[in-house]
XYZ file of C-alpha atoms in Angstrom:
695
model
C 0.000 0.000 0.000
C 1.367 3.385 -0.964
C 2.434 5.607 1.858
C 0.042 8.489 2.336
C 1.654 11.770 1.461
C 1.768 14.208 4.371
C -0.221 17.376 3.988
C 1.986 20.363 3.201
C 1.932 23.239 5.642
C 0.175 26.447 4.581
C 2.175 29.448 3.474
C 2.778 32.177 6.026
C 2.999 35.777 4.931
C 6.767 36.187 5.141
C 8.065 32.618 4.786
C 7.264 29.552 2.724
C 8.201 26.091 3.903
C 9.917 24.455 0.954
C 8.977 20.946 -0.016
C 12.046 18.820 0.740
C 11.775 17.123 -2.635
C 12.447 20.328 -4.543
C 15.188 21.877 -2.447
C 18.601 22.316 -4.077
C 21.407 20.045 -2.982
C 22.741 20.627 0.510
C 19.784 22.842 1.387
C 18.950 21.676 4.896
C 16.821 23.694 7.282
C 19.889 25.165 8.997
C 21.530 26.060 5.688
C 18.211 27.407 4.436
C 18.057 29.910 7.283
C 21.633 31.036 6.653
C 20.892 31.802 3.009
C 17.740 33.682 3.956
C 19.598 35.776 6.512
C 22.462 36.380 4.079
C 20.224 37.661 1.310
C 18.148 39.788 3.664
C 21.271 41.372 5.144
C 22.765 41.927 1.704
C 19.737 43.945 0.589
C 19.485 45.790 3.905
C 23.170 46.656 4.276
C 23.391 48.068 0.754
C 21.126 50.875 1.965
C 21.905 51.045 5.686
C 23.834 54.256 5.037
C 20.585 56.016 4.100
C 19.621 56.062 7.800
C 21.668 59.287 8.039
C 19.857 60.909 5.104
C 17.259 63.666 5.170
C 13.957 63.854 3.307
C 14.484 64.389 -0.422
C 12.396 65.088 -3.491
C 8.825 63.775 -3.114
C 9.321 62.615 0.490
C 7.873 65.920 1.645
C 4.762 65.434 -0.490
C 3.785 62.233 1.293
C 5.117 63.064 4.772
C 6.018 66.501 6.170
C 3.944 68.525 3.682
C 0.966 66.175 3.670
C -1.951 67.407 5.730
C -3.324 63.894 6.277
C -0.043 62.170 7.140
C 0.838 64.751 9.783
C -2.374 63.927 11.645
C -0.640 60.724 12.748
C -3.157 58.136 13.920
C -5.933 60.513 12.867
C -4.795 60.302 9.261
C -4.614 56.512 9.030
C -8.256 56.038 8.049
C -8.441 59.293 6.073
C -5.755 58.148 3.662
C -8.190 55.499 2.388
C -10.731 58.166 1.437
C -8.610 60.579 -0.572
C -6.342 60.708 -3.590
C -2.742 60.219 -2.488
C -1.947 63.827 -3.488
C -4.908 65.493 -1.765
C -3.200 65.900 1.600
C -0.294 67.664 -0.075
C -2.380 70.010 -2.215
C -4.580 70.954 0.734
C -1.488 71.880 2.727
C -0.139 73.947 -0.183
C -3.348 75.931 -0.491
C -3.714 76.334 3.276
C -7.163 74.750 3.382
C -8.598 71.581 4.847
C -8.538 68.491 2.672
C -12.349 68.451 2.756
C -12.426 71.867 1.069
C -9.963 70.943 -1.647
C -11.404 71.575 -5.085
C -11.152 68.282 -6.929
C -9.050 68.835 -10.002
C -6.320 66.900 -11.747
C -3.215 68.834 -10.820
C -1.125 65.949 -12.099
C -1.987 63.499 -14.849
C -4.274 60.688 -13.794
C -5.208 59.871 -10.227
C -3.240 58.228 -7.445
C -4.848 55.890 -4.966
C -2.016 54.330 -2.927
C -3.115 54.600 0.685
C -1.119 51.740 2.194
C 2.337 53.321 2.052
C 0.846 56.624 3.240
C -0.623 54.844 6.237
C 2.860 53.665 7.223
C 4.094 57.276 7.100
C 1.184 58.421 9.277
C 1.985 55.740 11.849
C 5.656 56.724 11.869
C 4.718 60.380 12.289
C 2.503 59.592 15.268
C 5.059 57.373 16.973
C 8.329 59.098 16.088
C 7.515 62.518 14.661
C 9.654 64.014 11.916
C 12.301 61.319 11.656
C 13.667 60.779 8.129
C 16.435 58.456 9.354
C 13.922 55.978 10.736
C 11.854 56.093 7.544
C 14.968 55.399 5.473
C 15.834 52.505 7.771
C 12.362 51.006 7.327
C 12.748 51.227 3.550
C 16.060 49.374 3.760
C 14.494 46.662 5.936
C 11.551 46.270 3.567
C 13.935 46.065 0.623
C 15.924 43.270 2.260
C 12.660 41.510 3.061
C 11.529 41.837 -0.556
C 14.761 40.196 -1.659
C 14.116 37.332 0.754
C 10.569 36.798 -0.543
C 11.818 36.950 -4.141
C 14.385 34.265 -3.324
C 11.758 31.971 -1.791
C 9.463 32.581 -4.742
C 12.137 31.747 -7.303
C 13.143 28.605 -5.413
C 9.681 27.307 -6.085
C 9.877 28.123 -9.783
C 13.351 26.644 -10.271
C 13.586 23.577 -7.966
C 16.907 22.185 -9.201
C 18.118 19.387 -6.895
C 21.389 18.890 -8.699
C 23.075 22.163 -7.828
C 24.200 23.839 -4.655
C 22.188 26.908 -3.754
C 24.991 29.325 -4.658
C 24.986 27.842 -8.135
C 21.249 28.242 -8.641
C 19.054 30.652 -10.583
C 17.128 31.834 -7.490
C 20.312 32.822 -5.669
C 21.897 34.821 -8.484
C 18.654 36.343 -9.704
C 17.988 37.632 -6.185
C 21.523 38.972 -5.794
C 21.346 40.755 -9.147
C 17.984 42.220 -8.253
C 19.131 43.455 -4.833
C 22.414 44.906 -6.079
C 20.977 46.649 -9.136
C 21.770 50.398 -9.115
C 18.534 51.129 -10.942
C 16.712 50.432 -7.666
C 18.435 53.190 -5.684
C 15.585 55.636 -6.261
C 13.099 53.127 -4.871
C 14.945 52.549 -1.607
C 16.709 55.883 -1.003
C 13.588 57.925 -1.751
C 11.222 57.271 1.174
C 8.241 58.116 -1.032
C 8.972 55.081 -3.217
C 8.059 52.707 -0.420
C 4.888 52.215 -2.457
C 7.003 50.362 -5.047
C 8.614 48.125 -2.433
C 5.350 47.237 -0.713
C 3.650 46.625 -4.036
C 6.247 44.076 -5.133
C 6.565 42.548 -1.656
C 2.840 41.809 -1.345
C 2.632 40.849 -5.022
C 5.313 38.177 -4.651
C 3.643 36.837 -1.514
C 0.407 36.621 -3.507
C 2.122 34.549 -6.208
C 3.561 32.289 -3.514
C 0.075 31.598 -2.220
C -1.056 30.735 -5.761
C 1.717 28.123 -5.906
C 0.632 26.865 -2.495
C -2.874 26.330 -3.782
C -1.597 24.052 -6.527
C -0.008 21.859 -3.857
C -2.735 21.904 -1.200
C -5.912 22.579 -3.223
C -7.069 24.587 -0.216
C -9.203 27.623 -1.099
C -7.768 29.534 1.842
C -4.543 29.869 -0.134
C -6.437 31.435 -3.024
C -8.137 33.748 -0.538
C -4.794 34.765 0.917
C -3.427 35.252 -2.597
C -6.296 37.646 -3.336
C -5.793 39.501 -0.059
C -2.072 39.916 -0.695
C -2.661 41.189 -4.238
C -5.242 43.634 -2.898
C -2.669 44.962 -0.409
C -0.164 45.148 -3.246
C -2.542 47.257 -5.326
C -3.309 49.502 -2.348
C 0.425 50.175 -2.308
C 0.692 50.878 -6.049
C -1.334 49.894 -9.090
C 1.529 48.409 -11.114
C 0.914 44.862 -9.942
C -2.516 44.765 -11.559
C -0.571 42.796 -14.188
C -0.247 39.985 -11.615
C -3.898 39.149 -12.261
C -2.712 37.599 -15.520
C 0.871 36.812 -14.532
C -0.266 34.509 -11.703
C -2.079 32.039 -13.967
C 0.595 32.462 -16.643
C 3.215 31.488 -14.070
C 1.322 28.254 -13.372
C 1.095 27.582 -17.105
C 4.726 28.252 -18.011
C 6.217 26.447 -15.015
C 3.711 23.558 -15.236
C 2.559 24.061 -11.664
C -1.163 23.486 -12.077
C -3.916 22.117 -14.276
C -6.474 24.183 -16.177
C -8.751 24.328 -13.140
C -5.980 25.820 -11.024
C -5.282 28.376 -13.737
C -8.932 29.387 -13.937
C -9.425 29.574 -10.178
C -6.227 31.545 -9.597
C -7.257 34.002 -12.297
C -10.734 34.331 -10.782
C -9.421 35.129 -7.296
C -6.744 37.522 -8.498
C -9.211 39.176 -10.850
C -11.592 39.603 -7.922
C -8.878 41.363 -5.930
C -8.079 43.605 -8.888
C -11.756 44.392 -9.462
C -12.308 45.240 -5.795
C -9.365 47.636 -5.833
C -10.561 49.216 -9.088
C -14.076 49.776 -7.737
C -12.796 51.332 -4.513
C -10.342 53.477 -6.447
C -13.114 54.746 -8.707
C -15.373 55.481 -5.734
C -12.647 57.504 -4.002
C -10.992 59.438 -6.841
C -13.214 58.823 -9.856
C -11.885 58.419 -13.371
C -8.897 60.517 -14.455
C -9.821 63.637 -16.404
C -7.069 64.137 -18.953
C -8.539 67.320 -20.432
C -7.692 69.541 -17.470
C -4.025 68.599 -17.354
C -2.532 71.400 -19.434
C 0.850 72.182 -17.889
C 4.023 70.830 -19.422
C 5.637 69.750 -16.165
C 2.634 67.519 -15.464
C 1.904 66.595 -19.072
C 5.249 66.155 -20.861
C 3.733 65.265 -24.241
C 1.702 68.477 -24.271
C 3.591 69.966 -27.227
C 4.182 66.721 -29.137
C 2.479 65.534 -32.279
C 0.982 62.057 -32.147
C 3.922 60.735 -34.156
C 6.414 62.330 -31.781
C 4.527 60.960 -28.797
C 4.614 57.380 -30.070
C 8.235 57.633 -31.219
C 9.226 58.983 -27.804
C 7.390 56.168 -26.021
C 9.354 53.581 -27.984
C 12.584 55.485 -27.381
C 11.837 55.367 -23.650
C 11.333 51.599 -23.865
C 14.803 51.321 -25.387
C 16.164 53.579 -22.639
C 14.642 51.352 -19.953
C 16.173 48.222 -21.470
C 19.537 49.941 -21.729
C 19.391 51.041 -18.070
C 18.470 47.544 -16.905
C 21.570 46.106 -18.556
C 23.852 49.155 -18.275
C 22.637 51.327 -15.389
C 24.663 54.429 -16.142
C 24.277 57.360 -16.026
C 21.442 57.525 -13.510
C 19.294 60.506 -12.584
C 16.087 61.131 -10.692
C 14.810 63.575 -13.292
C 13.584 63.075 -16.856
C 11.217 66.030 -16.869
C 11.037 68.078 -20.052
C 13.169 67.692 -21.789
C 15.766 65.115 -20.750
C 15.534 62.019 -22.932
C 18.297 59.450 -23.469
C 19.616 58.881 -27.000
C 18.565 62.379 -28.111
C 20.616 65.561 -28.511
C 20.191 68.054 -25.702
C 18.157 70.487 -27.782
C 15.630 67.826 -28.907
C 12.302 67.829 -27.117
C 10.789 64.659 -28.551
C 11.886 61.693 -30.619
C 10.873 61.225 -34.226
C 10.686 58.059 -36.257
C 14.146 58.826 -37.591
C 15.593 58.690 -34.072
C 17.764 55.629 -33.531
C 16.396 55.244 -30.013
C 12.812 55.076 -31.304
C 13.795 52.528 -33.934
C 15.598 50.492 -31.254
C 12.466 50.611 -29.099
C 10.328 49.268 -31.953
C 12.826 46.468 -32.581
C 12.829 45.580 -28.873
C 9.037 45.481 -28.816
C 8.941 43.321 -31.945
C 11.597 41.041 -30.475
C 9.679 40.628 -27.232
C 6.480 39.929 -29.166
C 8.236 37.272 -31.245
C 9.657 35.622 -28.128
C 6.222 35.578 -26.510
C 4.355 34.277 -29.548
C 6.900 31.626 -30.471
C 7.473 30.505 -26.915
C 3.951 30.535 -25.573
C 2.828 27.121 -26.768
C 6.126 25.458 -25.866
C 6.078 27.150 -22.453
C 9.445 28.722 -23.070
C 10.575 30.542 -19.922
C 11.979 33.445 -21.932
C 8.407 34.082 -23.069
C 7.263 34.235 -19.440
C 10.092 36.645 -18.561
C 9.113 38.831 -21.536
C 5.469 38.810 -20.436
C 6.483 39.728 -16.884
C 8.574 42.637 -18.164
C 6.000 43.967 -20.616
C 3.025 43.381 -18.335
C 4.504 45.465 -15.529
C 5.964 48.108 -17.857
C 2.893 48.850 -19.952
C 1.084 50.773 -17.185
C 3.946 53.272 -16.890
C 4.652 53.558 -20.625
C 2.302 56.480 -21.484
C 1.055 54.295 -24.326
C -2.583 54.005 -23.255
C -2.931 56.873 -20.771
C -0.672 59.690 -19.521
C 1.250 59.238 -16.283
C 2.594 62.792 -15.994
C 6.279 62.066 -16.712
C 8.400 60.744 -19.569
C 10.099 58.063 -17.511
C 11.455 57.287 -14.059
C 14.004 54.750 -12.926
C 11.687 53.507 -10.182
C 9.287 52.310 -12.884
C 11.722 49.497 -13.666
C 11.725 48.127 -10.110
C 9.052 45.471 -10.656
C 9.747 44.791 -14.374
C 13.395 44.069 -13.542
C 12.269 40.831 -11.871
C 11.418 39.479 -15.313
C 14.800 40.618 -16.628
C 16.899 38.962 -13.902
C 14.911 35.742 -14.357
C 15.694 35.772 -18.085
C 19.382 36.595 -17.582
C 19.998 33.947 -14.953
C 18.018 31.290 -16.813
C 19.992 32.068 -19.966
C 23.406 31.999 -18.268
C 22.871 29.107 -15.855
C 20.524 26.784 -17.763
C 20.061 27.617 -21.421
C 23.638 28.505 -22.400
C 25.315 25.489 -20.704
C 22.785 23.204 -22.399
C 23.800 24.574 -25.799
C 27.537 24.956 -25.228
C 28.787 21.962 -23.282
C 32.325 23.279 -23.068
C 31.391 26.418 -21.170
C 32.761 26.500 -17.647
C 30.173 26.846 -14.861
C 32.825 28.513 -12.726
C 33.390 31.130 -15.422
C 29.682 31.961 -15.389
C 29.633 32.212 -11.596
C 32.744 34.404 -11.700
C 31.007 36.662 -14.204
C 27.940 36.949 -11.979
C 30.145 37.641 -8.952
C 31.896 40.441 -10.802
C 28.605 41.987 -11.929
C 27.106 41.827 -8.426
C 30.249 43.407 -6.973
C 30.238 46.167 -9.600
C 26.511 46.801 -9.144
C 26.924 46.951 -5.362
C 29.660 49.572 -5.602
C 27.569 51.594 -8.064
C 24.537 51.316 -5.786
C 26.368 52.566 -2.709
C 27.915 55.415 -4.686
C 24.624 56.378 -6.308
C 22.669 56.263 -3.048
C 24.943 58.997 -1.627
C 23.330 61.428 -4.082
C 20.028 61.034 -2.223
C 21.352 62.471 1.052
C 19.187 65.583 0.663
C 17.605 67.784 -1.983
C 20.715 69.870 -2.564
C 23.024 66.912 -3.058
C 20.546 65.219 -5.379
C 19.953 68.285 -7.536
C 23.624 69.255 -7.846
C 24.562 65.669 -8.687
C 21.878 64.997 -11.268
C 22.071 68.351 -13.043
C 25.276 67.014 -14.585
C 23.234 64.202 -16.180
C 19.812 65.705 -16.895
C 21.117 68.470 -19.151
C 17.778 68.927 -20.893
C 15.679 69.016 -17.735
C 14.033 72.295 -16.781
C 13.174 70.906 -13.384
C 16.596 69.711 -12.279
C 18.281 72.914 -13.487
C 15.789 74.852 -11.405
C 16.425 72.568 -8.415
C 20.199 73.028 -8.747
C 19.762 76.801 -8.718
C 17.527 76.507 -5.667
C 20.104 74.323 -3.902
C 22.864 76.867 -4.465
C 20.663 79.689 -3.227
C 19.996 77.783 0.003
C 23.713 77.220 0.493
C 24.339 80.897 -0.218
C 22.363 82.073 2.810
C 25.139 81.223 5.253
C 28.081 82.071 2.998
C 30.183 85.106 4.029
C 33.097 84.919 1.595
C 32.312 87.570 -1.076
C 34.318 85.886 -3.829
C 32.699 82.521 -3.238
C 29.274 84.179 -3.000
C 29.804 85.762 -6.393
C 30.887 82.445 -7.859
C 27.802 80.716 -6.440
C 25.532 83.486 -7.705
C 26.995 83.180 -11.182
C 26.480 79.409 -11.157
C 22.948 79.846 -9.818
C 22.119 82.250 -12.624
C 23.424 79.745 -15.187
C 21.161 76.968 -13.913
C 18.058 79.158 -13.662
C 18.665 80.695 -17.079
C 19.072 77.211 -18.552
C 15.832 76.099 -16.917
C 13.916 78.954 -18.537
C 15.582 78.379 -21.892
C 14.336 74.791 -21.822
C 10.854 75.787 -20.711
C 10.199 79.559 -20.913
C 6.794 79.275 -19.190
C 8.215 77.449 -16.178
C 7.254 79.379 -13.052
C 9.674 78.360 -10.229
C 12.838 79.782 -11.894
C 11.190 83.235 -12.007
C 10.678 83.153 -8.254
C 14.231 81.928 -7.682
C 15.686 84.606 -9.971
C 13.945 87.195 -7.829
C 15.640 85.722 -4.789
C 18.989 85.414 -6.565
C 19.028 89.071 -7.607
C 18.085 90.070 -4.074
C 21.038 88.093 -2.715
C 23.306 89.716 -5.293
C 22.166 93.227 -4.323
C 20.526 93.944 -7.683
C 17.218 94.965 -6.150
C 15.734 96.493 -9.295
C 16.056 93.181 -11.165
C 14.731 91.340 -8.140
C 11.610 93.522 -8.281
C 11.265 92.787 -11.995
C 11.150 89.020 -11.420
C 8.905 89.192 -8.372
C 6.583 91.330 -10.495
C 6.572 88.609 -13.153
C 5.582 86.150 -10.433
C 2.834 88.422 -9.107
C 1.476 88.840 -12.643
C 1.525 85.071 -13.227
C -0.089 84.246 -9.905
C -2.502 87.035 -8.991
C -3.676 86.655 -5.454
C -0.495 84.987 -4.217
C 0.743 87.815 -2.033
C 4.124 86.381 -1.072
C 5.684 87.837 -4.220
C 4.233 91.275 -3.479
C 5.463 90.941 0.087
C 8.930 90.237 -1.257
C 8.798 93.532 -3.190
C 7.852 95.318 0.044
C 10.785 93.665 1.822
C 13.066 94.930 -0.942
C 11.693 98.411 -0.283
C 12.602 98.077 3.396
C 16.081 96.880 2.459
C 16.578 99.836 0.123
C 15.444 102.215 2.851
C 17.938 100.701 5.312
C 20.649 101.155 2.653
C 19.753 104.870 2.409
C 18.419 104.434 -1.128
C 15.212 106.250 -0.334
C 13.896 107.099 -3.804
C 14.373 103.483 -4.896
C 12.630 102.347 -1.705
C 9.565 104.438 -2.489
C 9.567 103.064 -6.047
C 9.544 99.539 -4.585
C 6.646 100.428 -2.260
C 4.779 101.914 -5.231
C 5.299 98.656 -7.128
C 3.906 96.655 -4.224
C 0.928 99.027 -4.076
C 0.146 98.292 -7.727
C -0.757 94.740 -6.657
C -2.164 95.601 -3.228
C -3.272 99.265 -3.307
C -5.076 99.135 0.050
C -2.286 97.531 2.068
C -1.699 99.664 5.172
C 1.909 98.532 5.649
C 2.847 99.397 2.091
C 1.196 102.839 2.298
C 2.811 103.597 5.636
C 6.209 102.394 4.467
C 6.185 104.771 1.510
C 4.903 107.659 3.653
C 7.517 107.178 6.362
C 10.437 107.106 3.937
C 9.122 110.219 2.155
C 8.414 112.191 5.320
C 11.113 110.995 7.714
C 14.026 110.147 5.435
C 13.504 112.466 2.470
C 11.999 115.241 4.592
C 9.280 115.590 2.022
C 5.934 115.480 3.842
C 4.146 116.639 0.693
C 5.244 113.411 -1.007
C 4.110 111.424 2.030
C 0.682 113.059 2.273
C -1.141 111.100 -0.515
C -0.069 107.811 1.087
C -1.152 108.968 4.556
C -4.491 110.337 3.451
C -5.317 107.137 1.604
C -4.291 105.044 4.601
C -6.478 107.156 6.893
C -9.455 106.923 4.541
C -9.104 103.143 4.606
C -8.260 102.725 8.289
C -9.785 105.697 10.177
C -9.927 103.770 13.443
C -6.261 102.776 13.328
C -4.368 104.714 16.026
C -0.981 104.454 14.289
C -2.358 105.744 10.983
C -4.180 108.653 12.617
C -1.156 109.670 14.693
C 1.221 109.620 11.726
C -1.204 111.600 9.610
C -1.252 114.181 12.394
C 2.551 114.264 12.406
C 2.537 114.754 8.622
C 0.124 117.683 8.974
C 2.456 119.231 11.528
C 5.466 118.745 9.241
C 3.552 120.648 6.558
C 2.834 123.395 9.143
C -0.844 122.566 8.982
C -0.886 122.714 12.763
C -4.595 123.172 13.329
C -5.390 120.088 11.248
C -2.820 118.183 13.266
C -4.345 119.380 16.545
C -7.872 118.592 15.358
C -6.788 115.025 14.553
C -4.533 114.340 17.547
C -6.652 115.933 20.270
C -9.607 113.493 20.087
C -7.094 110.671 19.577
C -5.470 111.560 22.923
C -8.844 111.781 24.635
C -9.544 108.220 23.472
C -6.041 107.076 24.496
C -5.078 109.245 27.498
C -2.085 107.110 28.494
C -0.442 107.090 25.076
C 2.766 109.107 25.603
C 3.579 109.244 21.885
C 0.262 110.831 20.893
C 0.561 113.251 23.843
C 4.052 114.310 22.784
C 3.130 114.839 19.114
C 0.052 116.826 20.122
C 2.264 118.945 22.393
C 4.714 119.571 19.556
C 1.843 120.630 17.296
C 0.575 123.091 19.925
C 4.094 124.390 20.535
C 4.838 124.921 16.853
C 1.450 126.579 16.303
C 2.406 129.245 18.853
C 0.602 127.805 21.882
C 3.906 127.333 23.719
C 2.640 126.879 27.286
C 0.057 124.297 26.328
C 2.509 122.521 24.111
C 5.279 122.495 26.734
C 2.916 121.112 29.360
C 1.880 118.243 27.127
C 5.475 117.472 26.161
C 6.584 117.410 29.823
C 3.572 115.296 30.752
C 4.384 112.826 27.957
C 7.982 112.508 29.142
C 6.798 111.881 32.681
C 4.298 109.288 31.461
C 6.925 107.670 29.286
C 9.357 107.493 32.209
C 6.683 106.002 34.418
C 5.777 103.341 31.825
C 9.416 102.383 31.404
């Protein structure tokens, strides 16, 4: 009688018990744990240095500048009811998230609450702590590598090789060491990518478990894990199809298993899609009309498609040769194109290469599908997880980003390792296995060094911008960011020669940014600041005026003009100061501070009360109950020798404020100068006595 096969244990979320019959040679439980720990530590330690880093780039959008995240525990539930950007936009506009006018400020919608929830929890428990958030990303990355390893062990159960000779081991090492993943781990915001892949791989593990146990709870857990993956980021919606395809290509289940796995994963995808639609609705592409959020805005349809294929070629190139790397591909930095080119055309070699790559992948998939060729599965994995971020079917708001290759690179490392460790040795018997392992070792070592070096660029915004501006030559955004970084560094710099050098470099970056994109707003603001720092206040006013014209109602630019007026007054450049106040009054004609500033400089510094009078009279007509305005108007009357008008204004003011020594003194001076010496002297003496008593 045949021995009854023991029932396999169910899969836990973070660990899968491997069936002894499919473990590689020498892979005992003790050895198994050592390899798990080794791979986890490898992924973690590659990024442990980021624990000393600050927030950078979009970290502020999801954490410190996000109105929902900074509620801590109070924001945990709210994140599930809003677009992922709503908390940021509400904070920018200074309103509550409930009052935010729903509009597509970036292309498409973003519903990724799960990673945002983790930030809210961290904020509640630890406050503003970028080091801890970086550390959590590194831990999650190491954990993702571990889960990938366990997943691949189940796809490639080779009993005839030691683990360090196997596809799972080298594919995981290549994945973890890949420099293209630096943005995902070093940028706290990209935790959504890590969580999405982590939960997605766990979901696929549960699908494999179902084929062994036939227990529906494993399908349920697979659906739950995919749902959590999608709540992290939508990219893994492709797993709805890739799960059943995995069973087909690796011969892990019958047709029933394929159908059931698809049904459960489809259910998870449908549930996410319904919830997403209920929360943020369907994306409205028509209202996205700004180049920095819609990079194909000025492209013809032919240019758009050619550029999309060029980007595909760029992604493939970066996966195999990850250099040079940059965080910014905003208009107009595109690989394979000259700096002055904004879009690709069908004559661009990069676009042609992209078409050839797509055709090649299609051929591999079509020819290999029926024979269950694993290269076809790898191609499907790559294309399936790339298509959502390709701009082919809907806009995503950017040309390309390196983080978009995080999940697709799994398909690439599978293909590479299968080719080098299985396919090639089967075709070329004379090839040395040790030579292949030496090659992999060299690549992993090189990638690790590149990763550590590249991650240093993410220390903070300034370091990132000044590093990547050397790569993203055609990017308006990174040139602007580099100028901003230098201006921030300039604030504490005392050396005049170095200041001048920094100002010159700042001007070059900001000028370049505007040359690339003349309508780009942030460089105008920064040029206003740069000219202020350089002492060229007239040019500073010009650029702040541009900003005020572009953004009517945003008073910070007008306030900056007023501050320039104050600076000019302190530098004894009184006529220029009044001109600055007049400019501020163009945008805010009823502002008391601006009116009073102009009046004071005219009357006090230029000794021209006649010039001050129009400002004072307007201020008084607007603010008749304001004590300061009334008193200074009285002083101006007195300076013009209109003493009776001064007395008529200051006398009732003193009656209403009998303990105000300043009003008493100015009234006394008015009486004295009008010829009423005794009355004036008495008030002046009384004011001095009152002033002494108050002090």
